[in-house]
């Protein structure tokens, strides 16, 4: 599957082959992918498999982690990204994982105790531009879509967006050559019905904090990799970093929702703070209006 890969600040748009995308069609068949490596405790096993398959996509465009790294996993869910980093570095890493949703944080904390040998600190709040308490919508059947920006008022729009992305993933061969030949007009109502689970929301009042306050509190003096996957609150996270702390960040990878609206702003924040920035969006992500931003200090 091809993707648009763009160095920010450049007019070039070279193409290359990439992974299936962040909205791959595992929602259609929950066990299409098998877990590998650390068998984390999970709420929905298919999500752990799905997230595991996505991890490799973060380590492109010059993003790397070396032994002894300090990594911030913002939007950690149950800790799949953290586990992959821990495995890559053979446990020689310090991870701070942020997950505000109580059911997810409880699972993350259990995984931290049992699998990370004291190397992961599970923090029970989200990140934002200021201290606050927010209502988050939690989706038990698909926890990866839980967010402060989703509620009963917009969940149908979200279901249509996710449906379009999943259908595109199938049309690109995500579930094999047979389903790839099924017309989109047939797949769309089938997937839309499957995604009715998104309607079943729970509301949790959770705490959010600016990252700079956390850095001071935890005594973090460098960040080798800042990973942000927060379902639409990316700019809020970045705006919670004070000027004095930006030099501590060596690399960042940000998944951006509302790509058309927010991509340029996210890139500008990172460019302003001295990063070399690239973006990537494949056809599955394009259908869901999301994409990836990669930032490395030159």
PDB file of C-alpha atoms in Angstrom:
ATOM      1  CA  UNK A   1       0.000   0.000   0.000  1.00  0.00           C
ATOM      2  CA  UNK A   2       1.430   3.360  -0.950  1.00  0.00           C
ATOM      3  CA  UNK A   3       1.593   6.414   1.247  1.00  0.00           C
ATOM      4  CA  UNK A   4       2.329  10.101   0.858  1.00  0.00           C
ATOM      5  CA  UNK A   5       5.603  10.845   2.642  1.00  0.00           C
ATOM      6  CA  UNK A   6       6.385  14.540   2.942  1.00  0.00           C
ATOM      7  CA  UNK A   7       9.274  16.398   4.584  1.00  0.00           C
ATOM      8  CA  UNK A   8       7.553  19.445   6.108  1.00  0.00           C
ATOM      9  CA  UNK A   9       8.779  22.635   4.534  1.00  0.00           C
ATOM     10  CA  UNK A  10       9.417  20.822   1.238  1.00  0.00           C
ATOM     11  CA  UNK A  11       7.272  20.559  -1.846  1.00  0.00           C
ATOM     12  CA  UNK A  12       8.478  17.014  -2.535  1.00  0.00           C
ATOM     13  CA  UNK A  13       5.968  14.185  -2.111  1.00  0.00           C
ATOM     14  CA  UNK A  14       7.818  10.909  -2.772  1.00  0.00           C
ATOM     15  CA  UNK A  15       5.989   7.596  -2.531  1.00  0.00           C
ATOM     16  CA  UNK A  16       6.984   4.435  -0.730  1.00  0.00           C
ATOM     17  CA  UNK A  17       5.443   1.235   0.547  1.00  0.00           C
ATOM     18  CA  UNK A  18       4.219   1.220   4.124  1.00  0.00           C
ATOM     19  CA  UNK A  19       2.139  -0.772   6.593  1.00  0.00           C
ATOM     20  CA  UNK A  20      -1.624  -1.182   6.341  1.00  0.00           C
ATOM     21  CA  UNK A  21      -2.336   1.838   8.531  1.00  0.00           C
ATOM     22  CA  UNK A  22      -3.620   2.759  11.950  1.00  0.00           C
ATOM     23  CA  UNK A  23      -7.182   1.697  11.207  1.00  0.00           C
ATOM     24  CA  UNK A  24      -6.514  -1.752   9.794  1.00  0.00           C
ATOM     25  CA  UNK A  25      -9.550  -4.040   9.525  1.00  0.00           C
ATOM     26  CA  UNK A  26      -8.997  -6.121  12.649  1.00  0.00           C
ATOM     27  CA  UNK A  27     -12.403  -4.885  13.799  1.00  0.00           C
ATOM     28  CA  UNK A  28     -13.893  -7.226  11.220  1.00  0.00           C
ATOM     29  CA  UNK A  29     -12.121 -10.337  12.456  1.00  0.00           C
ATOM     30  CA  UNK A  30     -10.861  -9.920  16.024  1.00  0.00           C
ATOM     31  CA  UNK A  31      -8.218 -12.643  15.846  1.00  0.00           C
ATOM     32  CA  UNK A  32      -6.769 -12.025  12.412  1.00  0.00           C
ATOM     33  CA  UNK A  33      -3.435 -11.098  14.064  1.00  0.00           C
ATOM     34  CA  UNK A  34      -1.667 -13.093  16.756  1.00  0.00           C
ATOM     35  CA  UNK A  35       0.090 -11.604  19.769  1.00  0.00           C
ATOM     36  CA  UNK A  36       3.837 -11.912  19.905  1.00  0.00           C
ATOM     37  CA  UNK A  37       6.467 -11.307  22.573  1.00  0.00           C
ATOM     38  CA  UNK A  38       5.109 -10.077  25.930  1.00  0.00           C
ATOM     39  CA  UNK A  39       1.571 -11.399  26.443  1.00  0.00           C
ATOM     40  CA  UNK A  40       0.105  -8.317  28.046  1.00  0.00           C
ATOM     41  CA  UNK A  41      -3.119  -8.379  30.009  1.00  0.00           C
ATOM     42  CA  UNK A  42      -5.758  -6.724  27.862  1.00  0.00           C
ATOM     43  CA  UNK A  43      -9.406  -5.686  27.852  1.00  0.00           C
ATOM     44  CA  UNK A  44      -9.994  -6.774  24.249  1.00  0.00           C
ATOM     45  CA  UNK A  45      -7.401  -9.177  22.932  1.00  0.00           C
ATOM     46  CA  UNK A  46      -7.895  -8.112  19.318  1.00  0.00           C
ATOM     47  CA  UNK A  47      -6.825  -4.592  20.260  1.00  0.00           C
ATOM     48  CA  UNK A  48      -3.555  -5.816  21.741  1.00  0.00           C
ATOM     49  CA  UNK A  49      -2.830  -7.681  18.502  1.00  0.00           C
ATOM     50  CA  UNK A  50      -3.818  -4.679  16.401  1.00  0.00           C
ATOM     51  CA  UNK A  51      -1.657  -2.261  18.385  1.00  0.00           C
ATOM     52  CA  UNK A  52       1.279  -4.662  18.283  1.00  0.00           C
ATOM     53  CA  UNK A  53       1.150  -4.679  14.494  1.00  0.00           C
ATOM     54  CA  UNK A  54       1.192  -0.877  14.415  1.00  0.00           C
ATOM     55  CA  UNK A  55       4.327  -0.336  16.512  1.00  0.00           C
ATOM     56  CA  UNK A  56       6.826  -0.712  13.686  1.00  0.00           C
ATOM     57  CA  UNK A  57       5.308   2.276  11.924  1.00  0.00           C
ATOM     58  CA  UNK A  58       6.573   4.586  14.658  1.00  0.00           C
ATOM     59  CA  UNK A  59      10.219   3.703  14.001  1.00  0.00           C
ATOM     60  CA  UNK A  60      10.652   5.235  10.555  1.00  0.00           C
ATOM     61  CA  UNK A  61      11.893   8.590   9.237  1.00  0.00           C
ATOM     62  CA  UNK A  62      14.974   8.440  11.460  1.00  0.00           C
ATOM     63  CA  UNK A  63      13.153   7.625  14.706  1.00  0.00           C
ATOM     64  CA  UNK A  64      15.203   5.268  16.869  1.00  0.00           C
ATOM     65  CA  UNK A  65      15.698   4.272  20.479  1.00  0.00           C
ATOM     66  CA  UNK A  66      18.999   3.252  22.060  1.00  0.00           C
ATOM     67  CA  UNK A  67      19.704   1.480  25.355  1.00  0.00           C
ATOM     68  CA  UNK A  68      19.272   3.779  28.337  1.00  0.00           C
ATOM     69  CA  UNK A  69      16.560   5.846  26.639  1.00  0.00           C
ATOM     70  CA  UNK A  70      13.798   7.732  28.405  1.00  0.00           C
ATOM     71  CA  UNK A  71      10.510   7.293  26.534  1.00  0.00           C
ATOM     72  CA  UNK A  72       7.140   8.963  27.115  1.00  0.00           C
ATOM     73  CA  UNK A  73       4.146   6.928  25.937  1.00  0.00           C
ATOM     74  CA  UNK A  74       1.276   9.430  25.847  1.00  0.00           C
ATOM     75  CA  UNK A  75      -2.005   7.644  25.227  1.00  0.00           C
ATOM     76  CA  UNK A  76      -0.619   4.315  26.388  1.00  0.00           C
ATOM     77  CA  UNK A  77      -3.819   2.236  26.461  1.00  0.00           C
ATOM     78  CA  UNK A  78      -2.637  -1.076  28.022  1.00  0.00           C
ATOM     79  CA  UNK A  79       1.044  -0.484  27.204  1.00  0.00           C
ATOM     80  CA  UNK A  80       1.624  -2.210  23.853  1.00  0.00           C
ATOM     81  CA  UNK A  81       3.928   0.512  22.500  1.00  0.00           C
ATOM     82  CA  UNK A  82       5.786   0.557  25.807  1.00  0.00           C
ATOM     83  CA  UNK A  83       6.208  -3.219  25.655  1.00  0.00           C
ATOM     84  CA  UNK A  84       7.637  -3.027  22.143  1.00  0.00           C
ATOM     85  CA  UNK A  85      10.188  -0.405  23.217  1.00  0.00           C
ATOM     86  CA  UNK A  86      11.074  -2.450  26.301  1.00  0.00           C
ATOM     87  CA  UNK A  87      11.659  -5.502  24.088  1.00  0.00           C
ATOM     88  CA  UNK A  88      13.699  -3.578  21.508  1.00  0.00           C
ATOM     89  CA  UNK A  89      16.049  -2.296  24.208  1.00  0.00           C
ATOM     90  CA  UNK A  90      16.165  -5.530  26.213  1.00  0.00           C
ATOM     91  CA  UNK A  91      14.715  -3.748  29.230  1.00  0.00           C
ATOM     92  CA  UNK A  92      17.346  -0.980  29.285  1.00  0.00           C
ATOM     93  CA  UNK A  93      14.836   1.879  29.137  1.00  0.00           C
ATOM     94  CA  UNK A  94      12.844   4.191  31.402  1.00  0.00           C
ATOM     95  CA  UNK A  95       9.216   4.563  30.322  1.00  0.00           C
ATOM     96  CA  UNK A  96       6.547   6.965  31.565  1.00  0.00           C
ATOM     97  CA  UNK A  97       3.160   5.832  30.271  1.00  0.00           C
ATOM     98  CA  UNK A  98       0.102   8.109  30.460  1.00  0.00           C
ATOM     99  CA  UNK A  99      -3.404   6.641  30.442  1.00  0.00           C
ATOM    100  CA  UNK A 100      -6.326   8.549  31.999  1.00  0.00           C
ATOM    101  CA  UNK A 101      -9.170   6.053  31.438  1.00  0.00           C
ATOM    102  CA  UNK A 102      -9.593   4.125  34.729  1.00  0.00           C
ATOM    103  CA  UNK A 103     -10.222   0.648  33.215  1.00  0.00           C
ATOM    104  CA  UNK A 104      -7.272   1.027  30.854  1.00  0.00           C
ATOM    105  CA  UNK A 105      -4.993   2.463  33.521  1.00  0.00           C
ATOM    106  CA  UNK A 106      -5.764  -0.441  35.845  1.00  0.00           C
ATOM    107  CA  UNK A 107      -4.706  -2.878  33.126  1.00  0.00           C
ATOM    108  CA  UNK A 108      -1.637  -0.786  32.254  1.00  0.00           C
ATOM    109  CA  UNK A 109      -0.596  -0.693  35.900  1.00  0.00           C
ATOM    110  CA  UNK A 110      -0.983  -4.464  36.185  1.00  0.00           C
ATOM    111  CA  UNK A 111       1.171  -4.929  33.099  1.00  0.00           C
ATOM    112  CA  UNK A 112       3.756  -2.533  34.533  1.00  0.00           C
ATOM    113  CA  UNK A 113       3.984  -4.604  37.710  1.00  0.00           C
ATOM    114  CA  UNK A 114       4.201  -7.972  36.016  1.00  0.00           C
ATOM    115  CA  UNK A 115       6.239  -7.403  32.859  1.00  0.00           C
ATOM    116  CA  UNK A 116       8.436  -4.306  33.041  1.00  0.00           C
ATOM    117  CA  UNK A 117      10.764  -5.014  35.978  1.00  0.00           C
ATOM    118  CA  UNK A 118      10.219  -1.564  37.466  1.00  0.00           C
ATOM    119  CA  UNK A 119      11.076   0.215  34.216  1.00  0.00           C
ATOM    120  CA  UNK A 120       7.582   1.572  33.498  1.00  0.00           C
ATOM    121  CA  UNK A 121       5.748   4.199  35.528  1.00  0.00           C
ATOM    122  CA  UNK A 122       2.003   4.125  34.801  1.00  0.00           C
ATOM    123  CA  UNK A 123       0.534   7.593  35.307  1.00  0.00           C
ATOM    124  CA  UNK A 124      -3.260   7.840  35.815  1.00  0.00           C
ATOM    125  CA  UNK A 125      -3.959  11.074  33.967  1.00  0.00           C
ATOM    126  CA  UNK A 126      -3.895  12.557  30.513  1.00  0.00           C
ATOM    127  CA  UNK A 127      -1.902  15.494  29.174  1.00  0.00           C
ATOM    128  CA  UNK A 128      -3.279  18.855  28.118  1.00  0.00           C
ATOM    129  CA  UNK A 129      -2.305  22.510  27.924  1.00  0.00           C
ATOM    130  CA  UNK A 130      -3.349  23.120  31.555  1.00  0.00           C
ATOM    131  CA  UNK A 131      -4.522  21.366  34.696  1.00  0.00           C
ATOM    132  CA  UNK A 132      -8.158  20.400  34.353  1.00  0.00           C
ATOM    133  CA  UNK A 133     -10.769  17.673  34.710  1.00  0.00           C
ATOM    134  CA  UNK A 134     -12.489  16.503  31.530  1.00  0.00           C
ATOM    135  CA  UNK A 135     -15.225  14.093  30.530  1.00  0.00           C
ATOM    136  CA  UNK A 136     -13.776  11.251  28.464  1.00  0.00           C
ATOM    137  CA  UNK A 137     -15.913   8.802  26.513  1.00  0.00           C
ATOM    138  CA  UNK A 138     -14.808   5.220  27.094  1.00  0.00           C
ATOM    139  CA  UNK A 139     -15.823   2.561  24.557  1.00  0.00           C
ATOM    140  CA  UNK A 140     -15.505  -0.860  26.233  1.00  0.00           C
ATOM    141  CA  UNK A 141     -15.753  -2.886  23.017  1.00  0.00           C
ATOM    142  CA  UNK A 142     -13.160  -0.738  21.200  1.00  0.00           C
ATOM    143  CA  UNK A 143     -11.088   1.050  23.825  1.00  0.00           C
ATOM    144  CA  UNK A 144      -8.633   2.461  21.269  1.00  0.00           C
ATOM    145  CA  UNK A 145     -11.319   4.935  20.196  1.00  0.00           C
ATOM    146  CA  UNK A 146     -11.915   6.278  23.709  1.00  0.00           C
ATOM    147  CA  UNK A 147     -11.383  10.032  23.758  1.00  0.00           C
ATOM    148  CA  UNK A 148     -12.278  13.382  25.265  1.00  0.00           C
ATOM    149  CA  UNK A 149     -13.377  14.506  21.782  1.00  0.00           C
ATOM    150  CA  UNK A 150     -16.000  11.779  21.225  1.00  0.00           C
ATOM    151  CA  UNK A 151     -19.467  11.767  22.719  1.00  0.00           C
ATOM    152  CA  UNK A 152     -23.024  10.832  21.839  1.00  0.00           C
ATOM    153  CA  UNK A 153     -23.299  14.008  19.800  1.00  0.00           C
ATOM    154  CA  UNK A 154     -20.591  13.091  17.298  1.00  0.00           C
ATOM    155  CA  UNK A 155     -20.185   9.326  17.565  1.00  0.00           C
ATOM    156  CA  UNK A 156     -22.179   8.684  14.375  1.00  0.00           C
ATOM    157  CA  UNK A 157     -19.804  10.925  12.421  1.00  0.00           C
ATOM    158  CA  UNK A 158     -16.921   9.025  13.998  1.00  0.00           C
ATOM    159  CA  UNK A 159     -18.480   5.714  13.027  1.00  0.00           C
ATOM    160  CA  UNK A 160     -18.713   6.838   9.412  1.00  0.00           C
ATOM    161  CA  UNK A 161     -15.077   7.954   9.452  1.00  0.00           C
ATOM    162  CA  UNK A 162     -13.830   4.688  10.926  1.00  0.00           C
ATOM    163  CA  UNK A 163     -16.032   2.699   8.542  1.00  0.00           C
ATOM    164  CA  UNK A 164     -14.500   4.452   5.537  1.00  0.00           C
ATOM    165  CA  UNK A 165     -11.015   3.683   6.805  1.00  0.00           C
ATOM    166  CA  UNK A 166     -11.722   0.018   7.513  1.00  0.00           C
ATOM    167  CA  UNK A 167     -13.359  -0.433   4.096  1.00  0.00           C
ATOM    168  CA  UNK A 168     -10.320   1.107   2.423  1.00  0.00           C
ATOM    169  CA  UNK A 169      -8.085  -1.271   4.393  1.00  0.00           C
ATOM    170  CA  UNK A 170     -10.048  -4.248   3.107  1.00  0.00           C
ATOM    171  CA  UNK A 171     -10.001  -2.877  -0.434  1.00  0.00           C
ATOM    172  CA  UNK A 172      -6.215  -2.645  -0.152  1.00  0.00           C
ATOM    173  CA  UNK A 173      -5.999  -6.351   0.738  1.00  0.00           C
ATOM    174  CA  UNK A 174      -5.972  -6.152   4.519  1.00  0.00           C
ATOM    175  CA  UNK A 175      -8.079  -9.321   4.837  1.00  0.00           C
ATOM    176  CA  UNK A 176      -6.817 -11.130   1.777  1.00  0.00           C
ATOM    177  CA  UNK A 177      -7.488 -11.196  -1.977  1.00  0.00           C
ATOM    178  CA  UNK A 178     -11.051 -12.518  -1.804  1.00  0.00           C
ATOM    179  CA  UNK A 179     -12.518  -9.697   0.284  1.00  0.00           C
ATOM    180  CA  UNK A 180     -10.435  -7.206  -1.656  1.00  0.00           C
ATOM    181  CA  UNK A 181     -12.676  -7.819  -4.658  1.00  0.00           C
ATOM    182  CA  UNK A 182     -15.887  -7.048  -2.752  1.00  0.00           C
ATOM    183  CA  UNK A 183     -17.244  -3.644  -3.873  1.00  0.00           C
ATOM    184  CA  UNK A 184     -17.102  -0.805  -1.354  1.00  0.00           C
ATOM    185  CA  UNK A 185     -20.885  -0.334  -1.650  1.00  0.00           C
ATOM    186  CA  UNK A 186     -21.301  -3.865  -0.260  1.00  0.00           C
ATOM    187  CA  UNK A 187     -18.621  -3.616   2.426  1.00  0.00           C
ATOM    188  CA  UNK A 188     -19.671  -0.247   3.804  1.00  0.00           C
ATOM    189  CA  UNK A 189     -23.046  -1.230   5.336  1.00  0.00           C
ATOM    190  CA  UNK A 190     -21.561  -4.469   6.691  1.00  0.00           C
ATOM    191  CA  UNK A 191     -18.701  -2.692   8.446  1.00  0.00           C
ATOM    192  CA  UNK A 192     -20.971   0.108   9.631  1.00  0.00           C
ATOM    193  CA  UNK A 193     -23.214  -2.423  11.369  1.00  0.00           C
ATOM    194  CA  UNK A 194     -20.173  -4.081  12.956  1.00  0.00           C
ATOM    195  CA  UNK A 195     -19.085  -0.711  14.305  1.00  0.00           C
ATOM    196  CA  UNK A 196     -22.321  -0.081  16.151  1.00  0.00           C
ATOM    197  CA  UNK A 197     -20.288  -1.012  19.227  1.00  0.00           C
ATOM    198  CA  UNK A 198     -18.938   2.550  19.115  1.00  0.00           C
ATOM    199  CA  UNK A 199     -22.347   3.783  20.244  1.00  0.00           C
ATOM    200  CA  UNK A 200     -21.966   2.143  23.642  1.00  0.00           C
ATOM    201  CA  UNK A 201     -20.118   4.821  25.591  1.00  0.00           C
ATOM    202  CA  UNK A 202     -19.279   5.272  29.243  1.00  0.00           C
ATOM    203  CA  UNK A 203     -18.370   8.704  30.563  1.00  0.00           C
ATOM    204  CA  UNK A 204     -15.463   9.060  32.962  1.00  0.00           C
ATOM    205  CA  UNK A 205     -14.353  12.305  34.590  1.00  0.00           C
ATOM    206  CA  UNK A 206     -10.551  12.256  34.440  1.00  0.00           C
ATOM    207  CA  UNK A 207      -7.629  14.466  35.322  1.00  0.00           C
ATOM    208  CA  UNK A 208      -5.359  16.092  32.736  1.00  0.00           C
ATOM    209  CA  UNK A 209      -2.099  17.933  33.337  1.00  0.00           C
ATOM    210  CA  UNK A 210       0.470  19.882  31.313  1.00  0.00           C
ATOM    211  CA  UNK A 211       3.531  17.813  30.475  1.00  0.00           C
ATOM    212  CA  UNK A 212       5.892  20.417  31.915  1.00  0.00           C
ATOM    213  CA  UNK A 213       4.393  19.947  35.387  1.00  0.00           C
ATOM    214  CA  UNK A 214       4.946  16.205  35.096  1.00  0.00           C
ATOM    215  CA  UNK A 215       8.551  16.627  33.957  1.00  0.00           C
ATOM    216  CA  UNK A 216       9.264  18.756  37.022  1.00  0.00           C
ATOM    217  CA  UNK A 217       7.444  16.395  39.365  1.00  0.00           C
ATOM    218  CA  UNK A 218       9.101  13.239  38.026  1.00  0.00           C
ATOM    219  CA  UNK A 219      12.537  14.788  37.651  1.00  0.00           C
ATOM    220  CA  UNK A 220      12.736  13.933  33.942  1.00  0.00           C
ATOM    221  CA  UNK A 221      15.732  15.755  32.450  1.00  0.00           C
ATOM    222  CA  UNK A 222      15.656  14.366  28.901  1.00  0.00           C
ATOM    223  CA  UNK A 223      13.177  12.707  26.557  1.00  0.00           C
ATOM    224  CA  UNK A 224      14.662  10.466  23.900  1.00  0.00           C
ATOM    225  CA  UNK A 225      11.257   9.752  22.362  1.00  0.00           C
ATOM    226  CA  UNK A 226       7.891  11.415  22.880  1.00  0.00           C
ATOM    227  CA  UNK A 227       5.122   9.263  21.395  1.00  0.00           C
ATOM    228  CA  UNK A 228       1.661  10.864  21.241  1.00  0.00           C
ATOM    229  CA  UNK A 229      -1.498   8.963  20.290  1.00  0.00           C
ATOM    230  CA  UNK A 230      -4.391  10.720  21.994  1.00  0.00           C
ATOM    231  CA  UNK A 231      -7.337  10.523  19.607  1.00  0.00           C
ATOM    232  CA  UNK A 232      -7.626  14.158  18.671  1.00  0.00           C
ATOM    233  CA  UNK A 233      -5.944  15.973  21.587  1.00  0.00           C
ATOM    234  CA  UNK A 234      -2.459  16.130  20.042  1.00  0.00           C
ATOM    235  CA  UNK A 235      -2.164  19.915  20.018  1.00  0.00           C
ATOM    236  CA  UNK A 236      -3.290  20.095  23.629  1.00  0.00           C
ATOM    237  CA  UNK A 237      -0.440  17.776  24.599  1.00  0.00           C
ATOM    238  CA  UNK A 238       2.165  19.795  22.691  1.00  0.00           C
ATOM    239  CA  UNK A 239       0.886  23.084  24.100  1.00  0.00           C
ATOM    240  CA  UNK A 240       1.472  21.744  27.596  1.00  0.00           C
ATOM    241  CA  UNK A 241       5.247  21.812  27.026  1.00  0.00           C
ATOM    242  CA  UNK A 242       6.815  25.051  28.242  1.00  0.00           C
ATOM    243  CA  UNK A 243       9.621  26.666  26.253  1.00  0.00           C
ATOM    244  CA  UNK A 244      12.193  25.676  28.888  1.00  0.00           C
ATOM    245  CA  UNK A 245      11.400  21.989  28.352  1.00  0.00           C
ATOM    246  CA  UNK A 246      11.390  21.747  24.557  1.00  0.00           C
ATOM    247  CA  UNK A 247      15.200  21.343  24.367  1.00  0.00           C
ATOM    248  CA  UNK A 248      14.827  18.150  26.446  1.00  0.00           C
ATOM    249  CA  UNK A 249      12.855  16.444  23.644  1.00  0.00           C
ATOM    250  CA  UNK A 250      15.099  14.676  21.113  1.00  0.00           C
ATOM    251  CA  UNK A 251      12.440  12.939  18.983  1.00  0.00           C
ATOM    252  CA  UNK A 252       8.662  12.903  18.707  1.00  0.00           C
ATOM    253  CA  UNK A 253       6.096  10.846  16.818  1.00  0.00           C
ATOM    254  CA  UNK A 254       2.539  12.174  16.778  1.00  0.00           C
ATOM    255  CA  UNK A 255      -0.552  10.524  15.340  1.00  0.00           C
ATOM    256  CA  UNK A 256      -2.779  13.373  14.173  1.00  0.00           C
ATOM    257  CA  UNK A 257      -6.557  13.129  13.902  1.00  0.00           C
ATOM    258  CA  UNK A 258      -8.373  15.680  11.802  1.00  0.00           C
ATOM    259  CA  UNK A 259      -5.392  15.571   9.432  1.00  0.00           C
ATOM    260  CA  UNK A 260      -6.611  18.171   6.985  1.00  0.00           C
ATOM    261  CA  UNK A 261      -7.305  20.658   9.743  1.00  0.00           C
ATOM    262  CA  UNK A 262      -4.472  19.956  12.191  1.00  0.00           C
ATOM    263  CA  UNK A 263      -1.450  18.634  10.294  1.00  0.00           C
ATOM    264  CA  UNK A 264       0.093  21.990   9.451  1.00  0.00           C
ATOM    265  CA  UNK A 265      -0.344  23.324  12.979  1.00  0.00           C
ATOM    266  CA  UNK A 266       1.286  20.261  14.558  1.00  0.00           C
ATOM    267  CA  UNK A 267       4.170  20.504  12.079  1.00  0.00           C
ATOM    268  CA  UNK A 268       4.594  24.205  12.771  1.00  0.00           C
ATOM    269  CA  UNK A 269       4.842  23.646  16.525  1.00  0.00           C
ATOM    270  CA  UNK A 270       7.617  21.105  15.994  1.00  0.00           C
ATOM    271  CA  UNK A 271       9.428  23.092  13.296  1.00  0.00           C
ATOM    272  CA  UNK A 272       9.383  26.179  15.520  1.00  0.00           C
ATOM    273  CA  UNK A 273      11.166  24.196  18.216  1.00  0.00           C
ATOM    274  CA  UNK A 274      14.017  23.106  15.988  1.00  0.00           C
ATOM    275  CA  UNK A 275      12.960  19.692  14.674  1.00  0.00           C
ATOM    276  CA  UNK A 276      13.306  18.252  11.223  1.00  0.00           C
ATOM    277  CA  UNK A 277       9.751  17.155  10.471  1.00  0.00           C
ATOM    278  CA  UNK A 278       8.242  14.639   8.043  1.00  0.00           C
ATOM    279  CA  UNK A 279       4.680  13.474   7.578  1.00  0.00           C
ATOM    280  CA  UNK A 280       3.174  10.258   6.285  1.00  0.00           C
ATOM    281  CA  UNK A 281      -0.340   9.268   5.287  1.00  0.00           C
ATOM    282  CA  UNK A 282      -1.405   6.136   3.437  1.00  0.00           C
ATOM    283  CA  UNK A 283      -4.758   5.558   1.747  1.00  0.00           C
ATOM    284  CA  UNK A 284      -6.320   3.883   4.807  1.00  0.00           C
ATOM    285  CA  UNK A 285      -5.312   6.781   7.014  1.00  0.00           C
ATOM    286  CA  UNK A 286      -6.485   9.237   4.361  1.00  0.00           C
ATOM    287  CA  UNK A 287      -9.951   7.684   4.445  1.00  0.00           C
ATOM    288  CA  UNK A 288     -10.006   8.221   8.216  1.00  0.00           C
ATOM    289  CA  UNK A 289      -8.501  11.735   8.034  1.00  0.00           C
ATOM    290  CA  UNK A 290      -5.509  10.803  10.177  1.00  0.00           C
ATOM    291  CA  UNK A 291      -1.761  10.641   9.605  1.00  0.00           C
ATOM    292  CA  UNK A 292       1.649  10.555  11.255  1.00  0.00           C
ATOM    293  CA  UNK A 293       4.136  13.310  12.038  1.00  0.00           C
ATOM    294  CA  UNK A 294       7.780  12.419  12.735  1.00  0.00           C
ATOM    295  CA  UNK A 295      10.140  14.939  14.359  1.00  0.00           C
ATOM    296  CA  UNK A 296      13.891  14.497  14.869  1.00  0.00           C
ATOM    297  CA  UNK A 297      16.494  17.000  15.999  1.00  0.00           C
ATOM    298  CA  UNK A 298      19.050  17.519  13.208  1.00  0.00           C
TER     299      UNK A 298
END
